[in-house]
Amino acid sequence: MNKETYSWQEAILYSHKMAQLTKAIWKSIEKDWQEWIKPFDLNLNEHHVLWIAYHLRGATVSEISKFGVMHVSTAFNFSKKLEKRGLLTFSKKEEDKRNTYVKLTEEGVRLFEETMAEHDPEKNSVMQASLPLKSIYGSFPEFQELESIVKHLYGDEYLEILDRSLESIRKEY
Amino acid sequence: MNKETYSWQEAILYSHKMAQLTKAIWKSIEKDWQEWIKPFDLNLNEHHVLWIAYHLRGATVSEISKFGVMHVSTAFNFSKKLEKRGLLTFSKKEEDKRNTYVKLTEEGVRLFEETMAEHDPEKNSVMQASLPLKSIYGSFPEFQELESIVKHLYGDEYLEILDRSLESIRKEY
C-alpha cells in the first residue's frame, strides 16, 4: 500500500468517479428519507438516532455517532432533543461509567414503528432505480466492494453494527 | 418493474444497507474534499462549480445543477459568488437564449489548476481505503452497478457528463 501502486491520474479519475456516484446516490436517498419522515416532525438525523437505538436495542452515543456518520456532538444534541420529546432516555451502566446509553421509551418505540409502517418502497427512488439490476441478476446487488471500502474507512465495527441492524430488520418484519 | 418483484422486507434491507454505505463513503469524501480546498477559500459547492465548468470547457447552470447534484438556485448562487470574485463569467448564446452559460476566466482557470496541483491522493481516505481492492484485483473497482442505479435515477445525461469530465482529466494530466 505505498504510493508506487497507483499513478496520480489514476487516483484522480477514481476519486472523481466515486465522488460523483456516491454524491448522486446519497443525495437521492437523503431527499426520499426526508419526504418519508416529514409527517412525523422528525429530521433525518433524529430518525437515524431512533433507527439505531431501536434496532440495536439501545446504543451508546458513540455507536450512534459512528453508525449514523455524524459528529459525537451532533449525535448527542439530536438525542437530547428526542429526550425532551419523551422519545428516549439517557443512562449510565454500573460497570461502564464512561459511556452514555440511549434507549427508546415506549412512546419512542411506538413512533418509530409508525414511521416504518409508513415506509413505501414505491417512493424510494434508489430502490426503483435498482430494479433493472434485480431483474437481470435475480437479486439486489450486494456491494461487497463498497463494504470493503467502508471497513477500511471506519473499521470492522461499522460493518458489525450494520449486520446487527440488518439482522434485527430480518427478525422484526 | 412492478411491486410484486420484491418483498417489503427485501426492500427495506436493501435500502438500509445502501443508505449506510453511501452515507459513510460520501461523508468521508466530503470531509477530505473540504480539507483539500480550504486553503483556497472555496467551499465544496464552489469548487464543484469550478470543476464542472473547467472540465466541460464551459457549462450551463442547468448542467452544473444536474452534475453537481445541487438545486438550480444553489448552482446559480454559488456561480454568482464566483463571478463576483472574477473567477467566471455568465453569458447567453445567440442560438440558445434560454440557457445561461458559465465559463471560467483566466483567473478562474489559474485558481482551479492550483487546487488540482495541491491534490494529494495520500490524504484521500476513500482512495487509501480502496487500495486493498486494487491490490487484489489489479485495478480500482469499476462500480458498474452504481452507474446503472445513477443512470436510472438521473438519466443517461448524468453518465455522459461524467464521461466527458473523466475524458478531460485523462487528456489534461
PDB file of C-alpha atoms in Angstrom, chain A residues 3-172:
ATOM      1  CA  LYS A   3       2.267   5.444  -3.404  1.00  0.00           C
ATOM      2  CA  GLU A   4       4.039   3.472  -6.138  1.00  0.00           C
ATOM      3  CA  THR A   5       0.959   1.279  -6.585  1.00  0.00           C
ATOM      4  CA  TYR A   6      -1.069   3.928  -8.452  1.00  0.00           C
ATOM      5  CA  SER A   7      -0.456   6.980 -10.621  1.00  0.00           C
ATOM      6  CA  TRP A   8      -1.727  10.451  -9.747  1.00  0.00           C
ATOM      7  CA  GLN A   9      -4.009  10.390 -12.799  1.00  0.00           C
ATOM      8  CA  GLU A  10      -5.450   7.003 -11.889  1.00  0.00           C
ATOM      9  CA  ALA A  11      -6.115   8.292  -8.381  1.00  0.00           C
ATOM     10  CA  ILE A  12      -7.901  11.460  -9.507  1.00  0.00           C
ATOM     11  CA  LEU A  13     -10.006   9.580 -12.083  1.00  0.00           C
ATOM     12  CA  TYR A  14     -11.072   7.053  -9.479  1.00  0.00           C
ATOM     13  CA  SER A  15     -11.775   9.667  -6.772  1.00  0.00           C
ATOM     14  CA  HIS A  16     -13.779  11.832  -9.144  1.00  0.00           C
ATOM     15  CA  LYS A  17     -15.947   8.929 -10.286  1.00  0.00           C
ATOM     16  CA  MET A  18     -16.535   7.773  -6.700  1.00  0.00           C
ATOM     17  CA  ALA A  19     -17.411  11.308  -5.599  1.00  0.00           C
ATOM     18  CA  GLN A  20     -19.919  11.760  -8.428  1.00  0.00           C
ATOM     19  CA  LEU A  21     -21.586   8.367  -7.972  1.00  0.00           C
ATOM     20  CA  THR A  22     -21.855   8.381  -4.183  1.00  0.00           C
ATOM     21  CA  LYS A  23     -22.940  12.037  -4.023  1.00  0.00           C
ATOM     22  CA  ALA A  24     -25.685  11.360  -6.600  1.00  0.00           C
ATOM     23  CA  ILE A  25     -26.975   8.275  -4.783  1.00  0.00           C
ATOM     24  CA  TRP A  26     -26.678   9.602  -1.233  1.00  0.00           C
ATOM     25  CA  LYS A  27     -28.438  12.906  -2.135  1.00  0.00           C
ATOM     26  CA  SER A  28     -31.324  10.943  -3.652  1.00  0.00           C
ATOM     27  CA  ILE A  29     -31.596   8.732  -0.552  1.00  0.00           C
ATOM     28  CA  GLU A  30     -31.451  11.810   1.687  1.00  0.00           C
ATOM     29  CA  LYS A  31     -34.259  13.521  -0.221  1.00  0.00           C
ATOM     30  CA  ASP A  32     -36.573  10.486  -0.133  1.00  0.00           C
ATOM     31  CA  TRP A  33     -35.793   9.857   3.533  1.00  0.00           C
ATOM     32  CA  GLN A  34     -36.718  13.449   4.417  1.00  0.00           C
ATOM     33  CA  GLU A  35     -40.009  13.161   2.496  1.00  0.00           C
ATOM     34  CA  TRP A  36     -40.847   9.886   4.227  1.00  0.00           C
ATOM     35  CA  ILE A  37     -40.456  11.167   7.805  1.00  0.00           C
ATOM     36  CA  LYS A  38     -41.696  14.732   7.338  1.00  0.00           C
ATOM     37  CA  PRO A  39     -45.241  13.879   8.595  1.00  0.00           C
ATOM     38  CA  PHE A  40     -43.707  12.796  11.933  1.00  0.00           C
ATOM     39  CA  ASP A  41     -41.978  16.101  12.615  1.00  0.00           C
ATOM     40  CA  LEU A  42     -38.552  14.447  12.606  1.00  0.00           C
ATOM     41  CA  ASN A  43     -35.461  15.340  10.653  1.00  0.00           C
ATOM     42  CA  LEU A  44     -33.169  12.755   9.078  1.00  0.00           C
ATOM     43  CA  ASN A  45     -30.620  12.801  11.918  1.00  0.00           C
ATOM     44  CA  GLU A  46     -33.329  12.410  14.563  1.00  0.00           C
ATOM     45  CA  HIS A  47     -34.873   9.495  12.684  1.00  0.00           C
ATOM     46  CA  HIS A  48     -31.433   7.936  12.248  1.00  0.00           C
ATOM     47  CA  VAL A  49     -30.871   8.140  16.032  1.00  0.00           C
ATOM     48  CA  LEU A  50     -34.249   6.444  16.643  1.00  0.00           C
ATOM     49  CA  TRP A  51     -33.438   3.825  13.988  1.00  0.00           C
ATOM     50  CA  ILE A  52     -30.096   2.909  15.561  1.00  0.00           C
ATOM     51  CA  ALA A  53     -31.400   2.863  19.157  1.00  0.00           C
ATOM     52  CA  TYR A  54     -34.394   0.770  18.072  1.00  0.00           C
ATOM     53  CA  HIS A  55     -32.585  -1.823  16.016  1.00  0.00           C
ATOM     54  CA  LEU A  56     -29.603  -2.174  18.346  1.00  0.00           C
ATOM     55  CA  ARG A  57     -31.999  -2.409  21.352  1.00  0.00           C
ATOM     56  CA  GLY A  58     -30.284   0.603  22.902  1.00  0.00           C
ATOM     57  CA  ALA A  59     -26.979   2.125  21.827  1.00  0.00           C
ATOM     58  CA  THR A  60     -24.216   4.332  23.173  1.00  0.00           C
ATOM     59  CA  VAL A  61     -23.923   7.909  21.901  1.00  0.00           C
ATOM     60  CA  SER A  62     -20.599   6.877  20.416  1.00  0.00           C
ATOM     61  CA  GLU A  63     -22.227   3.996  18.474  1.00  0.00           C
ATOM     62  CA  ILE A  64     -24.897   6.396  17.190  1.00  0.00           C
ATOM     63  CA  SER A  65     -22.206   8.848  16.140  1.00  0.00           C
ATOM     64  CA  LYS A  66     -20.189   6.169  14.346  1.00  0.00           C
ATOM     65  CA  PHE A  67     -23.001   4.280  12.623  1.00  0.00           C
ATOM     66  CA  GLY A  68     -25.028   7.432  11.943  1.00  0.00           C
ATOM     67  CA  VAL A  69     -21.906   9.058  10.445  1.00  0.00           C
ATOM     68  CA  MET A  70     -22.411  12.216  12.489  1.00  0.00           C
ATOM     69  CA  HIS A  71     -20.132  14.067  14.882  1.00  0.00           C
ATOM     70  CA  VAL A  72     -20.432  12.927  18.528  1.00  0.00           C
ATOM     71  CA  SER A  73     -21.822  16.348  19.476  1.00  0.00           C
ATOM     72  CA  THR A  74     -24.431  16.120  16.683  1.00  0.00           C
ATOM     73  CA  ALA A  75     -25.476  12.638  17.849  1.00  0.00           C
ATOM     74  CA  PHE A  76     -25.705  13.913  21.425  1.00  0.00           C
ATOM     75  CA  ASN A  77     -27.645  17.090  20.565  1.00  0.00           C
ATOM     76  CA  PHE A  78     -30.249  15.281  18.458  1.00  0.00           C
ATOM     77  CA  SER A  79     -30.605  12.590  21.134  1.00  0.00           C
ATOM     78  CA  LYS A  80     -31.141  15.381  23.683  1.00  0.00           C
ATOM     79  CA  LYS A  81     -33.943  16.835  21.526  1.00  0.00           C
ATOM     80  CA  LEU A  82     -35.606  13.425  21.327  1.00  0.00           C
ATOM     81  CA  GLU A  83     -35.245  13.009  25.090  1.00  0.00           C
ATOM     82  CA  LYS A  84     -37.114  16.303  25.571  1.00  0.00           C
ATOM     83  CA  ARG A  85     -39.939  14.924  23.409  1.00  0.00           C
ATOM     84  CA  GLY A  86     -40.086  11.880  25.690  1.00  0.00           C
ATOM     85  CA  LEU A  87     -38.943   9.528  22.928  1.00  0.00           C
ATOM     86  CA  LEU A  88     -35.785   8.241  24.585  1.00  0.00           C
ATOM     87  CA  THR A  89     -33.867   8.216  27.881  1.00  0.00           C
ATOM     88  CA  PHE A  90     -30.169   8.518  28.725  1.00  0.00           C
ATOM     89  CA  SER A  91     -28.498   6.251  31.252  1.00  0.00           C
ATOM     90  CA  LYS A  92     -25.131   5.065  32.539  1.00  0.00           C
ATOM     91  CA  LYS A  93     -24.257   1.458  33.278  1.00  0.00           C
ATOM     92  CA  GLU A  94     -22.846   0.449  36.699  1.00  0.00           C
ATOM     93  CA  GLU A  95     -19.974  -1.426  35.036  1.00  0.00           C
ATOM     94  CA  ASP A  96     -19.261   1.228  32.380  1.00  0.00           C
ATOM     95  CA  LYS A  97     -19.493   4.782  33.691  1.00  0.00           C
ATOM     96  CA  ARG A  98     -17.763   6.350  30.690  1.00  0.00           C
ATOM     97  CA  ASN A  99     -20.413   5.668  28.062  1.00  0.00           C
ATOM     98  CA  THR A 100     -23.867   7.233  27.847  1.00  0.00           C
ATOM     99  CA  TYR A 101     -26.562   4.806  26.767  1.00  0.00           C
ATOM    100  CA  VAL A 102     -29.628   5.803  24.786  1.00  0.00           C
ATOM    101  CA  LYS A 103     -32.804   3.727  24.985  1.00  0.00           C
ATOM    102  CA  LEU A 104     -36.170   4.405  23.351  1.00  0.00           C
ATOM    103  CA  THR A 105     -39.186   4.931  25.616  1.00  0.00           C
ATOM    104  CA  GLU A 106     -42.488   3.162  24.840  1.00  0.00           C
ATOM    105  CA  GLU A 107     -43.542   6.358  23.084  1.00  0.00           C
ATOM    106  CA  GLY A 108     -40.282   6.346  21.082  1.00  0.00           C
ATOM    107  CA  VAL A 109     -40.794   2.725  20.042  1.00  0.00           C
ATOM    108  CA  ARG A 110     -44.390   3.472  19.034  1.00  0.00           C
ATOM    109  CA  LEU A 111     -43.405   6.500  16.936  1.00  0.00           C
ATOM    110  CA  PHE A 112     -40.524   4.653  15.263  1.00  0.00           C
ATOM    111  CA  GLU A 113     -42.791   1.724  14.376  1.00  0.00           C
ATOM    112  CA  GLU A 114     -45.347   4.155  12.933  1.00  0.00           C
ATOM    113  CA  THR A 115     -42.667   5.633  10.652  1.00  0.00           C
ATOM    114  CA  MET A 116     -41.695   2.134   9.490  1.00  0.00           C
ATOM    115  CA  ALA A 117     -45.318   1.258   8.762  1.00  0.00           C
ATOM    116  CA  GLU A 118     -45.425   4.337   6.528  1.00  0.00           C
ATOM    117  CA  HIS A 119     -42.352   3.391   4.510  1.00  0.00           C
ATOM    118  CA  ASP A 120     -43.332   2.897   0.902  1.00  0.00           C
ATOM    119  CA  PRO A 121     -40.648   1.287  -1.288  1.00  0.00           C
ATOM    120  CA  GLU A 122     -42.530   2.607  -4.337  1.00  0.00           C
ATOM    121  CA  LYS A 123     -41.468   6.117  -3.300  1.00  0.00           C
ATOM    122  CA  ASN A 124     -37.851   5.117  -2.747  1.00  0.00           C
ATOM    123  CA  SER A 125     -36.054   6.244  -5.911  1.00  0.00           C
ATOM    124  CA  VAL A 126     -32.840   4.258  -5.339  1.00  0.00           C
ATOM    125  CA  MET A 127     -34.919   1.100  -4.786  1.00  0.00           C
ATOM    126  CA  GLN A 128     -36.799   1.721  -8.004  1.00  0.00           C
ATOM    127  CA  ALA A 129     -33.597   2.550  -9.877  1.00  0.00           C
ATOM    128  CA  SER A 130     -32.138  -0.783  -8.677  1.00  0.00           C
ATOM    129  CA  LEU A 131     -34.974  -2.948 -10.002  1.00  0.00           C
ATOM    130  CA  PRO A 132     -33.469  -3.322 -13.502  1.00  0.00           C
ATOM    131  CA  LEU A 133     -30.344  -4.836 -11.840  1.00  0.00           C
ATOM    132  CA  LYS A 134     -32.543  -7.133  -9.753  1.00  0.00           C
ATOM    133  CA  SER A 135     -34.423  -8.274 -12.820  1.00  0.00           C
ATOM    134  CA  ILE A 136     -31.123  -9.104 -14.573  1.00  0.00           C
ATOM    135  CA  TYR A 137     -29.368 -10.815 -11.640  1.00  0.00           C
ATOM    136  CA  GLY A 138     -32.364 -12.162  -9.717  1.00  0.00           C
ATOM    137  CA  SER A 139     -31.423 -10.300  -6.540  1.00  0.00           C
ATOM    138  CA  PHE A 140     -30.399  -6.827  -5.432  1.00  0.00           C
ATOM    139  CA  PRO A 141     -26.649  -6.064  -5.710  1.00  0.00           C
ATOM    140  CA  GLU A 142     -24.547  -6.959  -2.647  1.00  0.00           C
ATOM    141  CA  PHE A 143     -21.991  -4.138  -2.959  1.00  0.00           C
ATOM    142  CA  GLN A 144     -19.155  -6.094  -1.373  1.00  0.00           C
ATOM    143  CA  GLU A 145     -16.611  -3.631  -2.782  1.00  0.00           C
ATOM    144  CA  LEU A 146     -18.365  -0.733  -1.045  1.00  0.00           C
ATOM    145  CA  GLU A 147     -18.388  -2.812   2.158  1.00  0.00           C
ATOM    146  CA  SER A 148     -14.664  -3.367   1.855  1.00  0.00           C
ATOM    147  CA  ILE A 149     -14.052   0.374   1.423  1.00  0.00           C
ATOM    148  CA  VAL A 150     -16.278   1.229   4.402  1.00  0.00           C
ATOM    149  CA  LYS A 151     -14.485  -1.395   6.505  1.00  0.00           C
ATOM    150  CA  HIS A 152     -11.133   0.234   5.758  1.00  0.00           C
ATOM    151  CA  LEU A 153     -12.561   3.715   6.360  1.00  0.00           C
ATOM    152  CA  TYR A 154     -14.466   3.125   9.604  1.00  0.00           C
ATOM    153  CA  GLY A 155     -13.185  -0.217  10.907  1.00  0.00           C
ATOM    154  CA  ASP A 156     -14.796  -3.644  11.368  1.00  0.00           C
ATOM    155  CA  GLU A 157     -17.143  -2.227  13.981  1.00  0.00           C
ATOM    156  CA  TYR A 158     -19.135  -0.307  11.375  1.00  0.00           C
ATOM    157  CA  LEU A 159     -19.980  -3.445   9.409  1.00  0.00           C
ATOM    158  CA  GLU A 160     -20.702  -5.349  12.628  1.00  0.00           C
ATOM    159  CA  ILE A 161     -23.287  -2.721  13.599  1.00  0.00           C
ATOM    160  CA  LEU A 162     -24.702  -2.852  10.049  1.00  0.00           C
ATOM    161  CA  ASP A 163     -25.081  -6.630  10.399  1.00  0.00           C
ATOM    162  CA  ARG A 164     -26.822  -6.306  13.782  1.00  0.00           C
ATOM    163  CA  SER A 165     -29.154  -3.709  12.305  1.00  0.00           C
ATOM    164  CA  LEU A 166     -29.963  -5.851   9.228  1.00  0.00           C
ATOM    165  CA  GLU A 167     -30.448  -8.931  11.453  1.00  0.00           C
ATOM    166  CA  SER A 168     -32.917  -7.008  13.591  1.00  0.00           C
ATOM    167  CA  ILE A 169     -34.896  -5.965  10.490  1.00  0.00           C
ATOM    168  CA  ARG A 170     -34.958  -9.609   9.325  1.00  0.00           C
ATOM    169  CA  LYS A 171     -36.398 -10.736  12.670  1.00  0.00           C
ATOM    170  CA  GLU A 172     -38.776  -7.828  13.084  1.00  0.00           C
TER     171      GLU A 172
END
